[in-house]
Coordinates of C-alpha atoms (C1' of nucleotides) in Angstrom, one line a residue:
Chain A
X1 CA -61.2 -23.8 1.4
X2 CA -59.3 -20.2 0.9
X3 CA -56.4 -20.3 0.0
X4 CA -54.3 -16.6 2.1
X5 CA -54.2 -14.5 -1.1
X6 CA -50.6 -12.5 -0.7
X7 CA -48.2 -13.3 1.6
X8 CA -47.4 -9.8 4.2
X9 CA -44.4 -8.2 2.4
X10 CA -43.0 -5.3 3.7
X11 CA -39.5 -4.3 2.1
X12 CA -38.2 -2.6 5.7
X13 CA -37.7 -5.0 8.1
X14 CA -35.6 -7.7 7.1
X15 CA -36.2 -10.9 5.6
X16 CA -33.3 -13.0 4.5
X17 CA -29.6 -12.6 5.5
X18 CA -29.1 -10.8 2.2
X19 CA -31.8 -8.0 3.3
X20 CA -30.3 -8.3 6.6
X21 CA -26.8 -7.8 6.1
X22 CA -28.2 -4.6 3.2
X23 CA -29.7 -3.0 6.5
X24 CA -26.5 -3.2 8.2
X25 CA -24.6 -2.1 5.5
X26 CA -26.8 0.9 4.8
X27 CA -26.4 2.0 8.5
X28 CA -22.9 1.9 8.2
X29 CA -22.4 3.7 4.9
X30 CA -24.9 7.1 5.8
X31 CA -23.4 6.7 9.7
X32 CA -20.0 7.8 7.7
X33 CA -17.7 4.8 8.2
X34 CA -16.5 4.6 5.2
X35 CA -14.9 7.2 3.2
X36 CA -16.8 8.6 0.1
X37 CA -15.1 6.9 -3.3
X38 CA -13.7 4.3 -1.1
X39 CA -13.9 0.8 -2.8
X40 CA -15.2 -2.1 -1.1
X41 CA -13.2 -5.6 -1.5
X42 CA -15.8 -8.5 -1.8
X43 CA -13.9 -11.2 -0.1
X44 CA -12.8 -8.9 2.6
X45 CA -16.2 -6.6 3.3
X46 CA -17.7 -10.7 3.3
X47 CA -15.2 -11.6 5.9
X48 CA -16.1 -8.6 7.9
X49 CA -19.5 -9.1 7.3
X50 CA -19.6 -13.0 7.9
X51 CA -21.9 -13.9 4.6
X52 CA -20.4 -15.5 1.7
X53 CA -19.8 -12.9 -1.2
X54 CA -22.8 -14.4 -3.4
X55 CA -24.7 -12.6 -0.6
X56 CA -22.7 -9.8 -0.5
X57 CA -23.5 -9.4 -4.1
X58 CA -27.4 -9.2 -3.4
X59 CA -26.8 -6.6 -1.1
X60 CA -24.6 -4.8 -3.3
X61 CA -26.8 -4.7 -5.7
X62 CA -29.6 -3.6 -3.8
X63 CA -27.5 -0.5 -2.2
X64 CA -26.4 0.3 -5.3
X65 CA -29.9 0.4 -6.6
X66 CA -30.2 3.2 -3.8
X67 CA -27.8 5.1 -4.8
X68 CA -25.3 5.0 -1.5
X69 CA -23.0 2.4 -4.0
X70 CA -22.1 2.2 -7.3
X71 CA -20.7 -0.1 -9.3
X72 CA -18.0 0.1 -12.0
X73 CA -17.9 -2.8 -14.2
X74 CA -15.1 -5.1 -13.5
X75 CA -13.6 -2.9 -11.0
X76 CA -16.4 -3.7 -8.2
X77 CA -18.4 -1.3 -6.0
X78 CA -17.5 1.8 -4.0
X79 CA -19.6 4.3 -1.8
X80 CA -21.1 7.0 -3.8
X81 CA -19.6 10.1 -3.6
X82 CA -22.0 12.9 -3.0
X83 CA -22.1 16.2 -5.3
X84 CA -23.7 19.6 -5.4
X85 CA -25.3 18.4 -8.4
X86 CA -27.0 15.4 -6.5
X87 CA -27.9 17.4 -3.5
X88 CA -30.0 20.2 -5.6
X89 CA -31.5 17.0 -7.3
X90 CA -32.5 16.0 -4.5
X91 CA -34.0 18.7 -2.9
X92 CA -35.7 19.3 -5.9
X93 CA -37.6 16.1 -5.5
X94 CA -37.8 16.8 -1.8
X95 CA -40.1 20.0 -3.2
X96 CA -42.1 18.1 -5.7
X97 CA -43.2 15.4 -3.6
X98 CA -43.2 17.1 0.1
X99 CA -44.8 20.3 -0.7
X100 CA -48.0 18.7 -2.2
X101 CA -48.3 16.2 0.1
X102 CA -48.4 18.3 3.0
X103 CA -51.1 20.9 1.3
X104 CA -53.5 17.9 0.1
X105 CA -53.0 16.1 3.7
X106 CA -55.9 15.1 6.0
X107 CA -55.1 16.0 9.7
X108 CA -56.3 13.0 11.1
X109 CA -54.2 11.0 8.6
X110 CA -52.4 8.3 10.7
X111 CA -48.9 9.0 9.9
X112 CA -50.0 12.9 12.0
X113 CA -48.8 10.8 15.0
X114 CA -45.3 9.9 13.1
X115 CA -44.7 13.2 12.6
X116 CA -45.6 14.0 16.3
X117 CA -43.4 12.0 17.6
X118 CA -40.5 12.1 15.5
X119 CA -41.0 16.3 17.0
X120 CA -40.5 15.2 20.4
X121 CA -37.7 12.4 19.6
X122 CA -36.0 15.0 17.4
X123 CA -35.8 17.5 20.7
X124 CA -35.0 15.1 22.9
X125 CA -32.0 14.1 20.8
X126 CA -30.8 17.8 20.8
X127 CA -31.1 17.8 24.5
X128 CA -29.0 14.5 24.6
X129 CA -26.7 16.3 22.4
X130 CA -26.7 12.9 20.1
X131 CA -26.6 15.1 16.5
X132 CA -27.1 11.3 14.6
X133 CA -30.2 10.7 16.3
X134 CA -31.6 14.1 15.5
X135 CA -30.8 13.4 12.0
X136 CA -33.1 10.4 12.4
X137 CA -35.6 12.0 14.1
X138 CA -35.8 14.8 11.0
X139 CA -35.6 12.2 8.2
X140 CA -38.1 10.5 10.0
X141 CA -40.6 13.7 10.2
X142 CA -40.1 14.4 6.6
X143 CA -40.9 10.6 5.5
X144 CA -44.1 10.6 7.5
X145 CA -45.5 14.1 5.3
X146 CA -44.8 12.0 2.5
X147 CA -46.6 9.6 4.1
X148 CA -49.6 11.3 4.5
X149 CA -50.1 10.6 0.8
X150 CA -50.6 6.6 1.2
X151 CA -48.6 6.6 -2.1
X152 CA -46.4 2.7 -1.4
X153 CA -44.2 4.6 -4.3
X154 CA -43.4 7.7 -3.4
X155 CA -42.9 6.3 -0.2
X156 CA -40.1 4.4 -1.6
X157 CA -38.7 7.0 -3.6
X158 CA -38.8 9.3 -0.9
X159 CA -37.0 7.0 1.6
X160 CA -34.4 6.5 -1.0
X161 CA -33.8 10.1 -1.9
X162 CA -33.5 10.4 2.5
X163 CA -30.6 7.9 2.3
X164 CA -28.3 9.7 -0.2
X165 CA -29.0 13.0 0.8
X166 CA -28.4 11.7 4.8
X167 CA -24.6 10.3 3.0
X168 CA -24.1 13.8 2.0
X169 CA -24.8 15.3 5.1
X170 CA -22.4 12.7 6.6
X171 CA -19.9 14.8 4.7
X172 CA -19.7 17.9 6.2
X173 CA -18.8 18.5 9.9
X174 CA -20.9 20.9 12.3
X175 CA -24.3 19.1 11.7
X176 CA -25.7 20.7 14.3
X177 CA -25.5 24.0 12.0
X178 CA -28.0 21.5 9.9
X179 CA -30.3 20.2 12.1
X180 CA -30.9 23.4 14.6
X181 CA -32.2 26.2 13.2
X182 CA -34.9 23.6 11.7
X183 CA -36.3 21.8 14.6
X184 CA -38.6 24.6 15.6
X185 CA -40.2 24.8 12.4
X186 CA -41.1 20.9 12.3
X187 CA -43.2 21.6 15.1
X188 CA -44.8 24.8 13.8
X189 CA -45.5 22.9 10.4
X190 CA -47.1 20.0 12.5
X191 CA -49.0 22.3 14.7
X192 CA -50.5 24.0 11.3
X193 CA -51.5 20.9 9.8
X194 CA -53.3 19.6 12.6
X195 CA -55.1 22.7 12.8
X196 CA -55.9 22.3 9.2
X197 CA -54.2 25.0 7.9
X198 CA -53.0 22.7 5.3
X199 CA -52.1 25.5 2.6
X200 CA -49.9 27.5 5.2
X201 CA -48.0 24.9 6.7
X202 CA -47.1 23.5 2.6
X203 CA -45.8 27.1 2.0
X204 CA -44.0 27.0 5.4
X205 CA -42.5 24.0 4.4
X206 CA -41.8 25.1 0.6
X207 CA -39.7 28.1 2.5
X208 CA -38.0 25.6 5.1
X209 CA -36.6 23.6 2.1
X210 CA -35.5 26.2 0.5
X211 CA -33.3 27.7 3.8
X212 CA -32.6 24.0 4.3
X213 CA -31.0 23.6 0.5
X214 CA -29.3 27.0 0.8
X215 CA -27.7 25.9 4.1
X216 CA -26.3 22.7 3.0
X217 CA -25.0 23.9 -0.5
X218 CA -23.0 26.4 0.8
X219 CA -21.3 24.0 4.0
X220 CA -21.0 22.0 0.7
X221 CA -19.4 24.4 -1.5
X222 CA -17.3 25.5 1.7
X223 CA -16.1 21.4 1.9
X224 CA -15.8 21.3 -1.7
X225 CA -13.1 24.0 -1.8
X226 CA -11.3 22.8 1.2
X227 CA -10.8 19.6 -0.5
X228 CA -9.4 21.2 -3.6
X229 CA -7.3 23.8 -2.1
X230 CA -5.9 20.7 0.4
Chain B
X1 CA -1.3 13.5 -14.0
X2 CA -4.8 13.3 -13.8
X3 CA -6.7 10.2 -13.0
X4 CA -10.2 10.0 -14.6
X5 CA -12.4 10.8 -12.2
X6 CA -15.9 8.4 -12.5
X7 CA -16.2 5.7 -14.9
X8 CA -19.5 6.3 -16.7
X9 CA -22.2 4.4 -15.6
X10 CA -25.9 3.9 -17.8
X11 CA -27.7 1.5 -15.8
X12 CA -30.4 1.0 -18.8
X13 CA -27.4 -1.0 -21.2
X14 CA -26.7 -3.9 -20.4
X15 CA -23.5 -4.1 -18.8
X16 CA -22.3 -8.0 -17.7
X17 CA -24.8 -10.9 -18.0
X18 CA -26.8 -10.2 -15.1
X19 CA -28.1 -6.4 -16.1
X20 CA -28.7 -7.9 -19.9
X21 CA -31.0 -10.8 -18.8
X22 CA -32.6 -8.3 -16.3
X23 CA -33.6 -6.9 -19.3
X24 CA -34.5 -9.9 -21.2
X25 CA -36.6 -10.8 -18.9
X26 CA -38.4 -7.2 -18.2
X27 CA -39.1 -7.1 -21.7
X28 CA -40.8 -10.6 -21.6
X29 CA -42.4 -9.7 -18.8
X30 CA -44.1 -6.5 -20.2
X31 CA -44.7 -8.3 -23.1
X32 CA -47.4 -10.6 -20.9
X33 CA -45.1 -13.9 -21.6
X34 CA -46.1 -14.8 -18.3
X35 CA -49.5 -15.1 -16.8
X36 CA -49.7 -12.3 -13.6
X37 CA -48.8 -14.2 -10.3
X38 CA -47.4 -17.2 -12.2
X39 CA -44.6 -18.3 -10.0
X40 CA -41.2 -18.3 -11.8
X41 CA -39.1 -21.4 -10.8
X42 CA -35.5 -20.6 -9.9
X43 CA -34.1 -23.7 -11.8
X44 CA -36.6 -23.7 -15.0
X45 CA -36.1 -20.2 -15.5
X46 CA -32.3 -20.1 -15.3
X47 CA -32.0 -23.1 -18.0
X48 CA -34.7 -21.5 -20.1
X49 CA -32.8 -18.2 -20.3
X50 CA -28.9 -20.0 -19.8
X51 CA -28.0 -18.3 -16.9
X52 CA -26.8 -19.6 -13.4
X53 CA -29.1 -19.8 -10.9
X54 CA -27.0 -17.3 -9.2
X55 CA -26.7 -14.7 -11.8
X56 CA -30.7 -15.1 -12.5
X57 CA -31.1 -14.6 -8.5
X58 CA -29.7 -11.1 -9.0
X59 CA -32.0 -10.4 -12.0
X60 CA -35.0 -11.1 -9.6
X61 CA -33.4 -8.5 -7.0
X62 CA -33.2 -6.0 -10.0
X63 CA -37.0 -6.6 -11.2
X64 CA -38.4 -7.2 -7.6
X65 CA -36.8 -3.7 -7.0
X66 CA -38.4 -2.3 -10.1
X67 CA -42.0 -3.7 -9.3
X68 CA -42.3 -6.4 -12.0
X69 CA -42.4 -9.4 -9.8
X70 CA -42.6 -10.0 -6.7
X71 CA -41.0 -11.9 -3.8
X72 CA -42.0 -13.9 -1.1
X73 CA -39.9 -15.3 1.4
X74 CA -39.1 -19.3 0.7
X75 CA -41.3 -19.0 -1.8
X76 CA -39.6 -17.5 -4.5
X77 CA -40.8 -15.0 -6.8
X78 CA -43.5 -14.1 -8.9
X79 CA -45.1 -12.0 -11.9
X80 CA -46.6 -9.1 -9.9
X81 CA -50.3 -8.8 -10.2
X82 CA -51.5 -5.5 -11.1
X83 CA -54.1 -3.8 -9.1
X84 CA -56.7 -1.0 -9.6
X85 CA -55.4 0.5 -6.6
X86 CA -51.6 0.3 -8.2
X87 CA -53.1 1.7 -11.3
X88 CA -54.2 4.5 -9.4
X89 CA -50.7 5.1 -7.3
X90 CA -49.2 5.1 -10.6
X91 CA -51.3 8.1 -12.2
X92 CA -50.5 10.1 -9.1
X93 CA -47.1 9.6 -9.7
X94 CA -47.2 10.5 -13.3
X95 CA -49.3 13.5 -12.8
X96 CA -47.0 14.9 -10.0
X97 CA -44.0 14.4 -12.3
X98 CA -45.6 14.7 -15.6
X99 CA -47.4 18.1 -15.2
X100 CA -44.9 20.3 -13.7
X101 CA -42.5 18.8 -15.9
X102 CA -43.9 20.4 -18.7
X103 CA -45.2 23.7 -17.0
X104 CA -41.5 24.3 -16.3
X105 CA -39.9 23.0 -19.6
X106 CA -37.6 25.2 -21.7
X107 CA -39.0 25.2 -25.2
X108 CA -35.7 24.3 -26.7
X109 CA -34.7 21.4 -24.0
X110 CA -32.4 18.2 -25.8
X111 CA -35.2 16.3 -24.9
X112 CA -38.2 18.1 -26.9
X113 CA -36.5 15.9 -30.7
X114 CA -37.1 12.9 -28.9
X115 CA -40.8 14.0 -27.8
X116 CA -41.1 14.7 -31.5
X117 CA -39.5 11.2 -32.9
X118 CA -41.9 9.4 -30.0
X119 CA -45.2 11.1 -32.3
X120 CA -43.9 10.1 -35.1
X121 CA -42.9 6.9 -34.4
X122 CA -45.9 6.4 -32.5
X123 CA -47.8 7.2 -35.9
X124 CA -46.0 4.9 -38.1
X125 CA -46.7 2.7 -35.7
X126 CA -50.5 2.7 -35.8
X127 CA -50.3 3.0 -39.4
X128 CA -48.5 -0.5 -39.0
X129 CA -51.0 -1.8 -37.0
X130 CA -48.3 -3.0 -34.5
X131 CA -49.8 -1.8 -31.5
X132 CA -47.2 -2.7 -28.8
X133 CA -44.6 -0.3 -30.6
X134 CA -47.3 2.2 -30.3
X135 CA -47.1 1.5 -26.4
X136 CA -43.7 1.6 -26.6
X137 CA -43.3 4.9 -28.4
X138 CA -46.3 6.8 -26.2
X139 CA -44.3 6.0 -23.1
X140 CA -41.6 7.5 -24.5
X141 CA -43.5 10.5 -25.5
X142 CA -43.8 11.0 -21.6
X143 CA -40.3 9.8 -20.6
X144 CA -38.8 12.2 -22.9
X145 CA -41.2 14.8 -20.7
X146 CA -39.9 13.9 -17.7
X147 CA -36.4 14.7 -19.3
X148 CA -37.2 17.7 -19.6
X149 CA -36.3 17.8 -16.1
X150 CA -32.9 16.6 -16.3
X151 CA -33.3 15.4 -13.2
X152 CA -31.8 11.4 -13.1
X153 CA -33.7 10.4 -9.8
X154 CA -37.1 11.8 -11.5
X155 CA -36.1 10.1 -15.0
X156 CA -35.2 6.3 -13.2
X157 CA -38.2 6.7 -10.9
X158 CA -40.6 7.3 -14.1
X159 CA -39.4 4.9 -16.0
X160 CA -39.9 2.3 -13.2
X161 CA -43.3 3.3 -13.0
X162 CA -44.1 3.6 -16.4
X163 CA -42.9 -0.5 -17.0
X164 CA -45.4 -1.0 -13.7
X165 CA -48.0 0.3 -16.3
X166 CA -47.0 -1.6 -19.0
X167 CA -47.4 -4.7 -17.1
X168 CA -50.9 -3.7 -16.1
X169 CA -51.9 -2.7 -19.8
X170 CA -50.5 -6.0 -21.0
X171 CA -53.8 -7.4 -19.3
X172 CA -56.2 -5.9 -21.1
X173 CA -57.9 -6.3 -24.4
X174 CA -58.5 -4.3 -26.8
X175 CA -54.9 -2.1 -26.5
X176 CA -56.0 0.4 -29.1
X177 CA -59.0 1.8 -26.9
X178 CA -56.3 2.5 -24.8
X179 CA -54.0 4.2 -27.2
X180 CA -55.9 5.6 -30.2
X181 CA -57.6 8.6 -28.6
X182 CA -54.4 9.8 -27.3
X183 CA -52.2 10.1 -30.4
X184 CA -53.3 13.1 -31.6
X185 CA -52.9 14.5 -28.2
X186 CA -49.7 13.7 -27.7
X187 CA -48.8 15.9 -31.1
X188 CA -51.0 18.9 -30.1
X189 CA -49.0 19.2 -26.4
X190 CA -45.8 19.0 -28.2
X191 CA -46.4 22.0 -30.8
X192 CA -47.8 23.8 -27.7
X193 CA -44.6 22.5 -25.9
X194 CA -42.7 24.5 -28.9
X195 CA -44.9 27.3 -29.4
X196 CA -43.2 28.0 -25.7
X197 CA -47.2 27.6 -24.1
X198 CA -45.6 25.4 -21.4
X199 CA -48.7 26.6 -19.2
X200 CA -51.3 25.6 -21.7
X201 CA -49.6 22.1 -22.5
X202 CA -49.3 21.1 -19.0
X203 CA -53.2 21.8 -18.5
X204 CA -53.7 20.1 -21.6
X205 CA -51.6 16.7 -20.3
X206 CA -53.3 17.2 -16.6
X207 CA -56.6 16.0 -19.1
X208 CA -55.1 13.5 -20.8
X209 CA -53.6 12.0 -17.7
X210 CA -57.3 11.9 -16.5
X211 CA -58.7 10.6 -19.3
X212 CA -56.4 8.1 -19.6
X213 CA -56.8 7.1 -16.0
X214 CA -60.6 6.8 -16.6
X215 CA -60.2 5.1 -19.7
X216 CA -57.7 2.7 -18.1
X217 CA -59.7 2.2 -14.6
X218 CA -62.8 0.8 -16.2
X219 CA -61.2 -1.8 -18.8
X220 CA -59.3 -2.5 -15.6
X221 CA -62.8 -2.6 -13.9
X222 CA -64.6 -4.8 -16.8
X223 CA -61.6 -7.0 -16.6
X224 CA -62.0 -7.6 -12.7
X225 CA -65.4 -8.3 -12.5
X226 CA -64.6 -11.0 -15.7
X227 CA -62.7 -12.4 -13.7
X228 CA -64.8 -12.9 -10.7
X229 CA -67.3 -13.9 -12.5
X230 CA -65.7 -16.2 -14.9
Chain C
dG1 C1' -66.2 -39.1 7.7
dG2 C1' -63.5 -35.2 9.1
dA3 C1' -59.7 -32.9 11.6
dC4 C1' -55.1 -33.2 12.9
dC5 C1' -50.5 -34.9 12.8
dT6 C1' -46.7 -36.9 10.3
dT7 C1' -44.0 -37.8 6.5
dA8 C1' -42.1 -36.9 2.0
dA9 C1' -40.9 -34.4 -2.0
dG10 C1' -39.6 -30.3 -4.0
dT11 C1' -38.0 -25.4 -3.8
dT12 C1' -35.7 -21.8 -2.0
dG13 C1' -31.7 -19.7 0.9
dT14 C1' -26.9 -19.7 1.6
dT15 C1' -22.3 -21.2 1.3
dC16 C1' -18.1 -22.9 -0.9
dA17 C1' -14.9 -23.7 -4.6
dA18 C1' -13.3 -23.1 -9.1
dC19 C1' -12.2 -20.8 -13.4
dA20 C1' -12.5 -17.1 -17.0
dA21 C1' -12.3 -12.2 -17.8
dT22 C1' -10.7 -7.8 -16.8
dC23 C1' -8.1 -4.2 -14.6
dA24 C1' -4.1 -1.9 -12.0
dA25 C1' 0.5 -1.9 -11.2
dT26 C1' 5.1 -3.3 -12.0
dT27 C1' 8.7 -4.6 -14.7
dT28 C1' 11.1 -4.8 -18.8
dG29 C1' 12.9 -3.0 -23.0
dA30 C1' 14.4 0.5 -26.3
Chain D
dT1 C1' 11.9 8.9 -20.3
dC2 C1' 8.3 6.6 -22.3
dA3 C1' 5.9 2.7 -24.1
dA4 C1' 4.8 -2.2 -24.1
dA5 C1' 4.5 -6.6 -21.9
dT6 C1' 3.9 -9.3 -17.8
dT7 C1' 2.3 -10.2 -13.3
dG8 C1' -0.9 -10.0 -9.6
dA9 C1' -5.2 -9.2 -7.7
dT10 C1' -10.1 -8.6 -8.1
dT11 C1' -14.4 -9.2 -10.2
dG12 C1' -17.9 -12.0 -13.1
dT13 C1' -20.0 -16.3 -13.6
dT14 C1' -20.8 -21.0 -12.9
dG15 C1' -21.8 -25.4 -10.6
dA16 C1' -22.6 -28.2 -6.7
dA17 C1' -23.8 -29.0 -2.1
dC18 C1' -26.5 -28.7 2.1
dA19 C1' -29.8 -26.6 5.4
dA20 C1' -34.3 -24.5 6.0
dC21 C1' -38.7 -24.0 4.6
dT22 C1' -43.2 -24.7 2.1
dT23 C1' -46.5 -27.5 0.3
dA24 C1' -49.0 -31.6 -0.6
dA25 C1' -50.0 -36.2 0.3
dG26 C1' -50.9 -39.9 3.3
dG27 C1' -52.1 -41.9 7.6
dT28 C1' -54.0 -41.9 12.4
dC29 C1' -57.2 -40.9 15.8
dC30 C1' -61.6 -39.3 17.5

DNA sequence: GGACCTTAAGTTGTTCAACAATCAATTTGA
DNA sequence: TCAAATTGATTGTTGAACAACTTAAGGTCC
């Protein structure tokens, strides 16, 4: 008699109403619908929500974890407000994790495909004009490079530093300044690393995040005055 | 009038009941109070450490987040079982993070004192025998490297990692083989650290990091094959 | 005797209701 | 006008209840 030795778990697709209703949430808070700062009421957001506000709770907890929430003692939980000083963190882990996955990558890895197809998904969302879905299609691109390192952690890390940078992003209007001048390269990075040029497409990528980082600080900086001058 | 901006938020202290027997229990965990994979009843625990079962339903969320237990769906959770190949994920991660931590560190950084009380402390602690503090000061030795980025997604992510180790070193016998050789190391990458040789200290921890993962993977090995066997 | 179904006990998942603790705003008082 | 006290609302935590599920035991049928 064997007993089954681990139960599947995968963290993504949801199990539980409390993981269900965090997936729902999420989507809502990086798809811009609420303002950043903006406090959320437990027994209201759990009316809107239909769970009870012990669930609510779990799933506050686990955003917050993320970093889209966070939670002020005694005075509840409100949407993270993005800064400059967050965004260059970010990218800098963007750098440290993406850049060395891509240059030690096998090009027959399975996640190539991902990348692939988040390519063509990513063009065909320009050609629908549906700027969200290319945002998707992008994130998606760049977590499958980091997939490429079969690491379940940096995985997770990754996917998390995604989230709050796609929050800011949700900031700033014009994303299609963002996402355009970027497709092209996915697919010249892709092409290189199935041609295993590994080292050129890593410093190909190294210089797209760097054009990428210099692009969104300064429609940042450009928002940031805006909001102080009124 | 001015109202204050952010209310500042550590998540490492304790703040409400949940967050402080979160760490209660983290620090049982990585103590080895429980046996790996021992399921952790929802109602035992939460009398044993006077919570609700509510409030000790969050702490699961905030451990199962950080890696020390795990959860399966209508079947609670559990104390996660190391693995060689988690072992292994974790070294990556620490020599991605670790090693260009250092390379890049300025010499004078806030965090370089509390690289220099972790040797210390770490010494007294061998000295005293009490081997777990020495644990407890070499990780943070390396936590106060990864500082040196001031980088708070890098910092949180390391830290979660580093009690992921913990919990695997708990298993094994014999903790000093683990630490002893590494001591002395730790003090020589620090005065390189200060010397301003940040190139020859972050070679110098690439090393250790492999040494310590050998070191690590074959007790990890012996202890496998015990187990089998046994 | 062994495999399969059924039942039963126990645990988790979720909700509801209540109360204490804390914070924000308003009112009161000098 | 400014400071202190009160009020109102929200969060923090607990306890109990019930549904859904897992697991183990027991019984039935071949």
């Amino acid at each position: 008699m064997t007993k089954a030795p681990i139960p599947p778990m995968n963290p993504m697709d949801p199990r539980g109403l409390a993981e269900e209703t965090a997936a729902r949430l999420r989507a809502d808070v990086i798809a811009g619908h609420f303002r950043p700062g903006q406090r959320l009421s437990e027994m209201r957001l759990a009316a809107d929500l239909s769970v009870s506000r012990n669930t609510l709770r779990e799933v506050f907890r686990l955003l917050t974890r993320e970093g889209l929430l966070v939670h002020a003692p005694n005075r509840g939980v409100s949407v993270a407000v993005p800064s400059m000083a967050g965004v260059l963190d970010i990218y800098r882990v963007r750098r440290l994790i993406e850049v060395p996955a891509l240059a030690q990558a096998w090009p027959r890895h399975a996640a190539v495909p991902r990348m692939a197809e988040a390519v063509t998904e990513a063009i065909a969302a320009q050609a629908a004009g549906d700027w969200r879905r290319v945002g998707s299609a992008n994130m998606a691109f760049h977590a499958a490079i980091v997939a490429l390192t079969d690491s379940p952690r940096l995985i997770a890390f990754f996917a998390q530093a995604v989230a709050e940078l796609r929050l800011a992003f949700g900031l700033l209007d014009s994303p299609e300044q963002l996402y355009a001048p970027f497709l092209h390269e996915n697919s010249i990075i892709l092409d290189l690393l199935t041609a295993g040029e590994t080292a050129e497409a890593a410093t190909r990528l190294a210089s797209y995040l760097d054009r990428s980082e210099r692009v969104v600080m300064t429609a940042f900086a450009r928002l940031e005055n805006g909001a102080l001058r009124g």
